[in-house]
PDB file of C-alpha atoms in Angstrom:
ATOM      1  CA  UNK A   1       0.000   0.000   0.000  1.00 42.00           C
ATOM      2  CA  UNK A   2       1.413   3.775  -0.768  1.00 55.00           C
ATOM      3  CA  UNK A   3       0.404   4.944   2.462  1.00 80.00           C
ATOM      4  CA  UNK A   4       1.723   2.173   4.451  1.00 92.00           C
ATOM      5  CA  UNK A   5       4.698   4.000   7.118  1.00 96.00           C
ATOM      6  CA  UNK A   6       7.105   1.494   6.521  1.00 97.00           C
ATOM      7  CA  UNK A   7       7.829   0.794   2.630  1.00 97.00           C
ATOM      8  CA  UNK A   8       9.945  -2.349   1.876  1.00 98.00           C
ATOM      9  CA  UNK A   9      11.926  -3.064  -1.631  1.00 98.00           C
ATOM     10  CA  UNK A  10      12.904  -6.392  -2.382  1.00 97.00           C
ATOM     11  CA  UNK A  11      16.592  -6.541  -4.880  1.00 97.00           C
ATOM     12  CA  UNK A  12      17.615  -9.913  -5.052  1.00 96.00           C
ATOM     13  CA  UNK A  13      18.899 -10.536  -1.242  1.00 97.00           C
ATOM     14  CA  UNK A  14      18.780  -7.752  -0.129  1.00 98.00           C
ATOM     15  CA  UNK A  15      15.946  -5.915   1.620  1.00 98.00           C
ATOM     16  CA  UNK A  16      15.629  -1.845   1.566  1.00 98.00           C
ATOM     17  CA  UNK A  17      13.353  -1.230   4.664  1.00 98.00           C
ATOM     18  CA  UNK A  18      12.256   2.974   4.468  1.00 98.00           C
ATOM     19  CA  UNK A  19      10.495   4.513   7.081  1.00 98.00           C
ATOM     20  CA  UNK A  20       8.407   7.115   5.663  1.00 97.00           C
ATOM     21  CA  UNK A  21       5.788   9.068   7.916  1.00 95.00           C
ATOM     22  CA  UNK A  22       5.984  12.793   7.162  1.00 92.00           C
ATOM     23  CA  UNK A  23       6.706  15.185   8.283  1.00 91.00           C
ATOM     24  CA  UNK A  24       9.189  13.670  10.672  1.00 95.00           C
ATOM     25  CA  UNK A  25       9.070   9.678  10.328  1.00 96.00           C
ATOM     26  CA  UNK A  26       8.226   9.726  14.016  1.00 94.00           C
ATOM     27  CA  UNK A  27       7.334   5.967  15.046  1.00 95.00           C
ATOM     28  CA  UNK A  28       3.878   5.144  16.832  1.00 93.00           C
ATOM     29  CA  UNK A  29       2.918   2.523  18.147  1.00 94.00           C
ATOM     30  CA  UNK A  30       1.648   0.833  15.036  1.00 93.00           C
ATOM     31  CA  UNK A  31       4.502   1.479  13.354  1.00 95.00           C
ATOM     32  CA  UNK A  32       6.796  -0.212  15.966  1.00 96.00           C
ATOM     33  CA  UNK A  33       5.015  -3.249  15.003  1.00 96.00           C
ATOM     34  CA  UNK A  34       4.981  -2.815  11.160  1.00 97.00           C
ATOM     35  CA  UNK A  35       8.395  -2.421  11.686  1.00 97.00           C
ATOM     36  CA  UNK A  36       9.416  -5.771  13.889  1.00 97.00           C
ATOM     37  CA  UNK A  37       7.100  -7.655  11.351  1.00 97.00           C
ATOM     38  CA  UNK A  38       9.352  -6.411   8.357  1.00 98.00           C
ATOM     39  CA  UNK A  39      12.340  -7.501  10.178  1.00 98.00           C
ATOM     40  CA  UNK A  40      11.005 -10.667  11.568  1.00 98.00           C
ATOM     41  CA  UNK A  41      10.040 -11.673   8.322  1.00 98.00           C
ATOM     42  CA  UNK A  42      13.376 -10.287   6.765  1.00 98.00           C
ATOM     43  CA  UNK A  43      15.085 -12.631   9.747  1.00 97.00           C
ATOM     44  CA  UNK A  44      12.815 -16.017   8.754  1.00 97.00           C
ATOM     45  CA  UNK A  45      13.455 -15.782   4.764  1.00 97.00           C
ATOM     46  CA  UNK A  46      16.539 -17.918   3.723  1.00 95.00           C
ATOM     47  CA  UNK A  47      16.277 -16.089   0.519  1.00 96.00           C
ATOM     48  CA  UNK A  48      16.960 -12.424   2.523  1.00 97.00           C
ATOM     49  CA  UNK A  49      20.333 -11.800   3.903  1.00 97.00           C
ATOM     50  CA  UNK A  50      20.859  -8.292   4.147  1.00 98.00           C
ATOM     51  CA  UNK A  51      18.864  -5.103   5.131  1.00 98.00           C
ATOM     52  CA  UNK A  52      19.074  -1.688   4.432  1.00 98.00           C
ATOM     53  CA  UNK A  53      16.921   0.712   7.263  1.00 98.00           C
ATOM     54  CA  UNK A  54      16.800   3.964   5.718  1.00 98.00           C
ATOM     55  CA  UNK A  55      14.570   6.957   6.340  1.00 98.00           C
ATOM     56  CA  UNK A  56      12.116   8.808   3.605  1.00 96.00           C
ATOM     57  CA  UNK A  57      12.924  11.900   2.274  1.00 94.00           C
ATOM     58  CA  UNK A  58      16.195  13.857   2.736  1.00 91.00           C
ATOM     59  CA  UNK A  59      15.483  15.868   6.217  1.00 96.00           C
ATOM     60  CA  UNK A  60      14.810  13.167   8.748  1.00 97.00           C
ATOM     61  CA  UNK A  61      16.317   9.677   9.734  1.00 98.00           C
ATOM     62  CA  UNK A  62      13.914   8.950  12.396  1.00 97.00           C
ATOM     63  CA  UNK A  63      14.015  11.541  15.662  1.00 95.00           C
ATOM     64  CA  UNK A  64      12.669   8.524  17.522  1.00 92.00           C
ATOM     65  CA  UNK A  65       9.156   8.248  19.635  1.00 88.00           C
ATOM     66  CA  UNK A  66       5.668  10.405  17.962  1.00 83.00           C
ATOM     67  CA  UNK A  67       5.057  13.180  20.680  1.00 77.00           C
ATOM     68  CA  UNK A  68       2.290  13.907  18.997  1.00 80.00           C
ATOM     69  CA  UNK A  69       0.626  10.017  19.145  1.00 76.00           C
ATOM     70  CA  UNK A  70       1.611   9.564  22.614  1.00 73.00           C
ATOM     71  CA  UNK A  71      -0.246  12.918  23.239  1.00 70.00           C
ATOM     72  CA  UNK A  72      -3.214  11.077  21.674  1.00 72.00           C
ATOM     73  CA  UNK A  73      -3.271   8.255  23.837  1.00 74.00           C
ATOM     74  CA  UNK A  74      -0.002   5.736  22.559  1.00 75.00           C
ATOM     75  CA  UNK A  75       1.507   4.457  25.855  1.00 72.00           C
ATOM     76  CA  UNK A  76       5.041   4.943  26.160  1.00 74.00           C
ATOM     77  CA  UNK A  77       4.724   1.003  27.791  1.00 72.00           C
ATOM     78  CA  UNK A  78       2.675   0.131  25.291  1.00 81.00           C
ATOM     79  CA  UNK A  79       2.793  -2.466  22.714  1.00 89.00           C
ATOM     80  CA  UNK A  80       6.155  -1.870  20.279  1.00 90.00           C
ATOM     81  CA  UNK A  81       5.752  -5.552  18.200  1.00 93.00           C
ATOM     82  CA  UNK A  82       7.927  -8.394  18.076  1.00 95.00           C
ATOM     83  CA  UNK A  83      11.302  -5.987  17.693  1.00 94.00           C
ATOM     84  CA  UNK A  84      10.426  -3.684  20.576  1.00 94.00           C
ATOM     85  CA  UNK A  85      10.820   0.195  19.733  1.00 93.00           C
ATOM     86  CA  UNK A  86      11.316   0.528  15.698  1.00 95.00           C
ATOM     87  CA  UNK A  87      11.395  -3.507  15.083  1.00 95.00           C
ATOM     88  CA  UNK A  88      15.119  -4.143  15.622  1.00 95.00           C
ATOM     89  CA  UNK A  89      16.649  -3.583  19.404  1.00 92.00           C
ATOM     90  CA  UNK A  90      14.552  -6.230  20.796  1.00 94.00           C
ATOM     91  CA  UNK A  91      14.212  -8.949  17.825  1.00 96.00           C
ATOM     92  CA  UNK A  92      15.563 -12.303  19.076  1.00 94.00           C
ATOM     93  CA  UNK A  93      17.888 -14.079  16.729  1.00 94.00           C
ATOM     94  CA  UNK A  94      18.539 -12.075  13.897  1.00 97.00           C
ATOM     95  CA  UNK A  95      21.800 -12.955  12.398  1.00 96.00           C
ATOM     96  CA  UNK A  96      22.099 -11.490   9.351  1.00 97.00           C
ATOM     97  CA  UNK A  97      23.516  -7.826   8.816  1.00 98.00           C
ATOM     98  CA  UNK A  98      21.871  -4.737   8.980  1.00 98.00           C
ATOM     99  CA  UNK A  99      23.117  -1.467   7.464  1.00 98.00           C
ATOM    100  CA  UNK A 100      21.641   1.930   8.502  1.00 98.00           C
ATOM    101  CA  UNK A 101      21.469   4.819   5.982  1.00 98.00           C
ATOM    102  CA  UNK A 102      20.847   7.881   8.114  1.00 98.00           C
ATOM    103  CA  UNK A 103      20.160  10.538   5.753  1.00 97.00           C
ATOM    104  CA  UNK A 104      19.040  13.222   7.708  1.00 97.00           C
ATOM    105  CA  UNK A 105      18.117  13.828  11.610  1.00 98.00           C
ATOM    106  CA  UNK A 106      19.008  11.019  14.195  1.00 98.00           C
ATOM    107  CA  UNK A 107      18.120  11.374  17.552  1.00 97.00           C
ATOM    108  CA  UNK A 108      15.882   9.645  20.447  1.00 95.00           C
ATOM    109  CA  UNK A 109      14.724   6.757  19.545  1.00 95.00           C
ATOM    110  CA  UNK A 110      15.826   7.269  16.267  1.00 97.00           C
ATOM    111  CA  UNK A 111      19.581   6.764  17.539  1.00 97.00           C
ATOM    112  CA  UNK A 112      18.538   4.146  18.932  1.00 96.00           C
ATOM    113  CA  UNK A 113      17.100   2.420  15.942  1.00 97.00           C
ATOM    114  CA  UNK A 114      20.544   3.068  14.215  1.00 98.00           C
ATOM    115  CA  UNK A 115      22.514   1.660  16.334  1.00 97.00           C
ATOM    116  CA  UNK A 116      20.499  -1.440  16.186  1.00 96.00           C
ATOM    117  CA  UNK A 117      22.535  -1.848  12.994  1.00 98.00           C
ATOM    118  CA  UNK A 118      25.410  -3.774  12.202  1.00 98.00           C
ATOM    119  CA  UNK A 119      26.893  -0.885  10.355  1.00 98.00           C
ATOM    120  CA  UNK A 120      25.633   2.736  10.168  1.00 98.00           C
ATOM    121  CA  UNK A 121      26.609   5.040   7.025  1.00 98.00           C
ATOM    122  CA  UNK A 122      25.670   8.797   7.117  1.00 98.00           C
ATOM    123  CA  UNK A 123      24.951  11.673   5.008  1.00 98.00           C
ATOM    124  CA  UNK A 124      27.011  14.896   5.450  1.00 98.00           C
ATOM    125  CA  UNK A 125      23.943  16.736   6.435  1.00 98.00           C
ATOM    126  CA  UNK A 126      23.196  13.894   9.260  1.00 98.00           C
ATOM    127  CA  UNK A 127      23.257  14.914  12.565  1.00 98.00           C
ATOM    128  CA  UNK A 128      23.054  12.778  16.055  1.00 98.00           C
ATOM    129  CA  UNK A 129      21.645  13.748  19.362  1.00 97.00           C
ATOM    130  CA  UNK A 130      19.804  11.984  22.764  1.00 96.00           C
ATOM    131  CA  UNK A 131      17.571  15.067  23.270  1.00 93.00           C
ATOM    132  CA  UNK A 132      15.342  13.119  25.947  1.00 90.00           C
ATOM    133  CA  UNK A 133      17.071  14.977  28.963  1.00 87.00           C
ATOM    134  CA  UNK A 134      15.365  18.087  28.045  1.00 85.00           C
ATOM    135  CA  UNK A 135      12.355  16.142  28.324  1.00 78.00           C
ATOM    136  CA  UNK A 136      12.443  14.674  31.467  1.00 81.00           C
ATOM    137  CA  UNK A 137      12.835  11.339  30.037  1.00 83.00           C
ATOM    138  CA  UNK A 138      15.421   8.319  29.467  1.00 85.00           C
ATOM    139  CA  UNK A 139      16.676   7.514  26.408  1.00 88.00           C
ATOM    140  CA  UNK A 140      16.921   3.885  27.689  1.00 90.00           C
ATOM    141  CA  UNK A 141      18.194   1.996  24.862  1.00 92.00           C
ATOM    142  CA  UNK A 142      20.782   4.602  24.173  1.00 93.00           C
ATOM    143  CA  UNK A 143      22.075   4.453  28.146  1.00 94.00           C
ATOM    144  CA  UNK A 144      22.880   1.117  27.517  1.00 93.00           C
ATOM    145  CA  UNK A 145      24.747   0.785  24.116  1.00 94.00           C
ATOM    146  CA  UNK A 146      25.763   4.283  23.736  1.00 96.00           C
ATOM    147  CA  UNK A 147      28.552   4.034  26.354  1.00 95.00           C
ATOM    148  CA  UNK A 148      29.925   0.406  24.932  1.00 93.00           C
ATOM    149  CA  UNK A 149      30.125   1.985  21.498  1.00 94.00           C
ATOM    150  CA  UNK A 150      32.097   5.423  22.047  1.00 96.00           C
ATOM    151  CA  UNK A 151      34.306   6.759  24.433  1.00 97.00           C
ATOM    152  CA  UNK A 152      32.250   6.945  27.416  1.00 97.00           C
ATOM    153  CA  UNK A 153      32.496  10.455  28.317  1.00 97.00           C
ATOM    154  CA  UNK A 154      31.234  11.600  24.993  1.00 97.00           C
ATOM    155  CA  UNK A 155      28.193   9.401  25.204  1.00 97.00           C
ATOM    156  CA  UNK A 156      27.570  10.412  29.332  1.00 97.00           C
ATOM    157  CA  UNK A 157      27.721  14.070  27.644  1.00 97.00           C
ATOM    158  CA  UNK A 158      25.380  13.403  24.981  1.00 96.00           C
ATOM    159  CA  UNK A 159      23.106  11.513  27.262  1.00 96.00           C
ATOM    160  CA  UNK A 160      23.345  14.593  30.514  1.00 96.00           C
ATOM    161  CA  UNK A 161      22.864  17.347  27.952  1.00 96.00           C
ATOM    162  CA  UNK A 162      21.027  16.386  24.688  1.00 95.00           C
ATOM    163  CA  UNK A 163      23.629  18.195  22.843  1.00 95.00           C
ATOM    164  CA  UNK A 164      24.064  17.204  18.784  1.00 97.00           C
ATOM    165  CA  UNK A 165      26.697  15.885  17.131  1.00 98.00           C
ATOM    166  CA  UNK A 166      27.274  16.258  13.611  1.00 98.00           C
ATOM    167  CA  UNK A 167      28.372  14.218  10.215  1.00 98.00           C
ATOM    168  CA  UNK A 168      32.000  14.505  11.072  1.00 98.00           C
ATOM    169  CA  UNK A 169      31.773  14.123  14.961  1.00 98.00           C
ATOM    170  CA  UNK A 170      29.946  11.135  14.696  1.00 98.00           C
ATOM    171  CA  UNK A 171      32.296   9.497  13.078  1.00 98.00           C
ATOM    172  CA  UNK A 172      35.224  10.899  14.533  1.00 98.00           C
ATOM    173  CA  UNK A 173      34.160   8.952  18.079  1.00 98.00           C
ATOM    174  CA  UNK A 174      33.384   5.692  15.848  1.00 97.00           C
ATOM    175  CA  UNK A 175      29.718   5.997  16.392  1.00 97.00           C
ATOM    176  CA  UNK A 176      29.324   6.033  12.255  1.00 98.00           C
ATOM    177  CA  UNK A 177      31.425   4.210   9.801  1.00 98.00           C
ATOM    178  CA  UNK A 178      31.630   6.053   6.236  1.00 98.00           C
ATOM    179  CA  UNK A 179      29.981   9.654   5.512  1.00 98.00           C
ATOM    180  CA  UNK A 180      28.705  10.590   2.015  1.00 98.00           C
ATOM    181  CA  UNK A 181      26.801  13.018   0.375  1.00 98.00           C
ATOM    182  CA  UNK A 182      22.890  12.929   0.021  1.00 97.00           C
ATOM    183  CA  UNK A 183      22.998  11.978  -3.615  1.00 97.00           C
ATOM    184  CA  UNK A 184      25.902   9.233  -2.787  1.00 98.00           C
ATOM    185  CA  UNK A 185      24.350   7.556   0.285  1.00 98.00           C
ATOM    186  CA  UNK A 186      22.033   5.474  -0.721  1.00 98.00           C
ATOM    187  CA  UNK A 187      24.328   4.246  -3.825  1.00 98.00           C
ATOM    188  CA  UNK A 188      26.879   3.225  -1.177  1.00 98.00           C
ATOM    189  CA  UNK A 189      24.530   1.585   1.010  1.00 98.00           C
ATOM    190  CA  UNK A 190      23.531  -0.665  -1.832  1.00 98.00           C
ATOM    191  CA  UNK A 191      26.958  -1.113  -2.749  1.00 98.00           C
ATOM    192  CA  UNK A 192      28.007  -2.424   1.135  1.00 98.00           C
ATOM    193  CA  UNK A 193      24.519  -4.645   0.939  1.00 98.00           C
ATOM    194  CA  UNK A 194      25.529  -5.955  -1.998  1.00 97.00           C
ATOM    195  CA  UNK A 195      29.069  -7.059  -1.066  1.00 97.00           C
ATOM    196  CA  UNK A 196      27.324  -8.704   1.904  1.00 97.00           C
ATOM    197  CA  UNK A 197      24.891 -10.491   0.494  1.00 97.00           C
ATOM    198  CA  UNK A 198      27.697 -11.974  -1.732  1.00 95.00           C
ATOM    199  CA  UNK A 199      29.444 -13.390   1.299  1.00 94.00           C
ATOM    200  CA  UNK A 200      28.921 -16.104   3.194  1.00 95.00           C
ATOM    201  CA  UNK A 201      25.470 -16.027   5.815  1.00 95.00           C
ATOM    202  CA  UNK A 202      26.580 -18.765   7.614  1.00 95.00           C
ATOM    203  CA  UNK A 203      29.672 -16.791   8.812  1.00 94.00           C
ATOM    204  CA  UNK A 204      27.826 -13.692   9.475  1.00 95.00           C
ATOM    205  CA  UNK A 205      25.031 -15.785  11.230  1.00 94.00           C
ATOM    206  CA  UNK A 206      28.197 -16.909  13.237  1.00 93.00           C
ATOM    207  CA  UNK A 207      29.800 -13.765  14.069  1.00 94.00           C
ATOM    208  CA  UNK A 208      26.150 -12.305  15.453  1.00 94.00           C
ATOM    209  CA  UNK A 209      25.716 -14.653  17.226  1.00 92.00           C
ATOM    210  CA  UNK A 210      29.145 -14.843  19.184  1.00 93.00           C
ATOM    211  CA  UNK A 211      29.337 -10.975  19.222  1.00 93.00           C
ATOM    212  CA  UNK A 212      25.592 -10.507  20.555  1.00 90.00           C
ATOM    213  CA  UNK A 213      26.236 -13.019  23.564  1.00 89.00           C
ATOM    214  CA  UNK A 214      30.035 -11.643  24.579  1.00 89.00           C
ATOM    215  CA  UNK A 215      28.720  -8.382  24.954  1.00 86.00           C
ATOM    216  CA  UNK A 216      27.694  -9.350  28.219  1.00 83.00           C
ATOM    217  CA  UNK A 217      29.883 -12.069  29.141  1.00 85.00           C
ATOM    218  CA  UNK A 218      33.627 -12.871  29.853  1.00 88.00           C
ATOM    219  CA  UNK A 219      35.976 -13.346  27.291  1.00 90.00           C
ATOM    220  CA  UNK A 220      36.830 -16.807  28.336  1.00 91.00           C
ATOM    221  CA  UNK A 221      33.430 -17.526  28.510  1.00 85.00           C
ATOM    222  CA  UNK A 222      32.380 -16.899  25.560  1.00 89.00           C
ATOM    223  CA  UNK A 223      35.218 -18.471  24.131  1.00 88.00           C
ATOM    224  CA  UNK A 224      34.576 -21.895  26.083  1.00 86.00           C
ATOM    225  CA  UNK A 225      30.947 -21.896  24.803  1.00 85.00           C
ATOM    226  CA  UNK A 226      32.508 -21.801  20.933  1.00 83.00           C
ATOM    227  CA  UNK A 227      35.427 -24.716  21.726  1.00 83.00           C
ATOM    228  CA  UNK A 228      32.328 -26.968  23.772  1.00 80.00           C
ATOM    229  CA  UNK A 229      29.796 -26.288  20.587  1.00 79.00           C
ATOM    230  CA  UNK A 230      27.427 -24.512  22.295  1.00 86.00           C
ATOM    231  CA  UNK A 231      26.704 -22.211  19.875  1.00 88.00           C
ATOM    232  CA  UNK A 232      23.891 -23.121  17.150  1.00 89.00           C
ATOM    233  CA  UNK A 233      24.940 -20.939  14.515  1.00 90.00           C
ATOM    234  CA  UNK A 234      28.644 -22.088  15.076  1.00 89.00           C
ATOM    235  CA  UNK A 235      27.986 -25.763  15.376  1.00 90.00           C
ATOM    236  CA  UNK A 236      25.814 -25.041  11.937  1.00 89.00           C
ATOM    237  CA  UNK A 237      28.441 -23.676  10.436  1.00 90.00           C
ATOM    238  CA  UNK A 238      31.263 -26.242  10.870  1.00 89.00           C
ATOM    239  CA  UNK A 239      28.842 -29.236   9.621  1.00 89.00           C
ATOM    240  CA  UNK A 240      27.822 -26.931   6.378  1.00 91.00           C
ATOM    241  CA  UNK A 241      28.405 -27.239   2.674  1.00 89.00           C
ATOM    242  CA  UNK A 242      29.742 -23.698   3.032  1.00 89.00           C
ATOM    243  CA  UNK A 243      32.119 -24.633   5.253  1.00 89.00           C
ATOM    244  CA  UNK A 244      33.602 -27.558   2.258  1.00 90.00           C
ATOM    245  CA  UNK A 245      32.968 -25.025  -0.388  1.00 85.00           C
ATOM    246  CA  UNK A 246      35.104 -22.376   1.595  1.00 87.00           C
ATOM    247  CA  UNK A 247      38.334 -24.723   1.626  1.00 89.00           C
ATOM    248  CA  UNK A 248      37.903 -25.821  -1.743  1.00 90.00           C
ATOM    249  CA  UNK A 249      37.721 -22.503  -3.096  1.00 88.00           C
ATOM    250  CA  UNK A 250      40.870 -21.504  -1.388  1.00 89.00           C
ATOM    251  CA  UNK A 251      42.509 -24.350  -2.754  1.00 92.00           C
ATOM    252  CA  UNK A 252      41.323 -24.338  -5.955  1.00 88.00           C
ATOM    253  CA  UNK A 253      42.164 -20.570  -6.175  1.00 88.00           C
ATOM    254  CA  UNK A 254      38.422 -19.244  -6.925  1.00 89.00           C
ATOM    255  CA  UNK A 255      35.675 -17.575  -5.619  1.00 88.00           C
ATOM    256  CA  UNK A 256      33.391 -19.502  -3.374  1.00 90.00           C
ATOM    257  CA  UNK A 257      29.488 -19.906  -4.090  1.00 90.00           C
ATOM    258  CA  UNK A 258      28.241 -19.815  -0.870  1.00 91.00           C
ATOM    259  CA  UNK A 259      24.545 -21.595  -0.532  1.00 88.00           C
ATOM    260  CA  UNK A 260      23.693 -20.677   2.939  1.00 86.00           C
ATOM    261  CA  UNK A 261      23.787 -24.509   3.423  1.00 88.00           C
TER     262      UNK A 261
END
């Protein structure tokens, strides 16, 4: 439908996920759960192994929860879908990459949603905040990844003073990866999501999985759980046809055709 928020575009395996709500792509409730049934169903299809999250037009990312809907009667505790807030923070298993595009304004929740990703690209114009302080509110999501992704000072200021960071800061504290102009961004992101999905998803299912689970553990844990096969997605791996086709390729000095099998 054209005046569905959330507008998906299938190209080969990747998926390009847009949020488009003008004026702002603010997310509601309802969207929330468009939005974790886009990526749940992105996460369940062998034939998907990237995603793009991108926002419509050239203004706004996302700047996070609707003000205006929660003024209307959308519960802040209310029901955010299968993902939690914006589809992605929350969604169980998902081990297969996710790039954002942020082409515009990024802050609240809408920080939040990027740095869901695996990899966030910007446009020049982008620009990053946690304005919820001036609110009287938490940016919840944020206070927890924000200070295990840049230098924790710089995140404990953005989060005690809602002050913005632009293009170039961003990425100067590694919160961003690779900054282009409007016209180029979405190009790029295609480009990146395209490289992926020519890789191997057995490896990438891997290295979510392992990454996701030592973010909270000890190194040596983690690492015992990999050497005593108690990861799925590891164990899955090492039985695979990928895994064969992987060391033949090397040996036979070609590229590998990875099945996702």
């Amino acid at each position: 439908m054209s005046d569905t928020p959330v507008k998906t575009h299938r190209d080969g395996h990747v998926l390009e996920v847009t949020l488009d709500r003008p004026k702002a792509n603010a997310i509601d409730l309802a969207t929330s759960r468009i939005m974790g049934q886009v990526f749940r169903d992105f996460r369940d299809d062998p034939d998907l192994r990237v995603a793009i999250i991108t926002g419509g037009g050239d203004k706004f990312f996302c700047p996070g929860w609707d003000l205006k809907a929660a003024a209307d009667g959308d519960a802040v505790d209310g029901d955010y879908g299968v993902g939690g807030f914006g589809g992605l923070q929350e969604l169980p298993h998902l081990n297969k990459p996710v790039i954002a595009a942020v082409n515009g304004i990024c802050c609240g929740g809408g920080l939040e949603l990027a740095l869901s990703a695996d990899i966030i690209l910007a446009a020049d114009h982008a620009s990053f905040a946690l304005p919820e302080i001036r609110s009287g509110t938490v940016a919840d999501a944020a206070s927890i990844k924000l200070p295990k992704r840049i230098p924790y000072h710089i995140a404990m200021e953005m989060l005690l003073t809602g002050r913005w960071l632009d293009a170039d800061e961003a990425a100067r504290w590694g919160m961003i990866n690779h900054i282009y102009t409007a016209s180029e961004l979405m190009s790029e992101a295609r480009k990146l999501a395209q490289l992926l999905a020519a890789g191997p998803p057995l490896v990438y299912a891997a290295i979510k999985e392992v990454v996701r689970e030592a973010e909270n553990e000890k190194f040596q844990d983690t690492l015992n759980k990999i050497t005593k096969s108690q990861f799925k997605t590891v164990e899955t791996l090492y039985t695979s046809e990928d895994q064969l086709e992987g060391a033949r390729a090397f040996a036979e000095k070609r590229d590998p055709v990875w099945k996702g099998r």
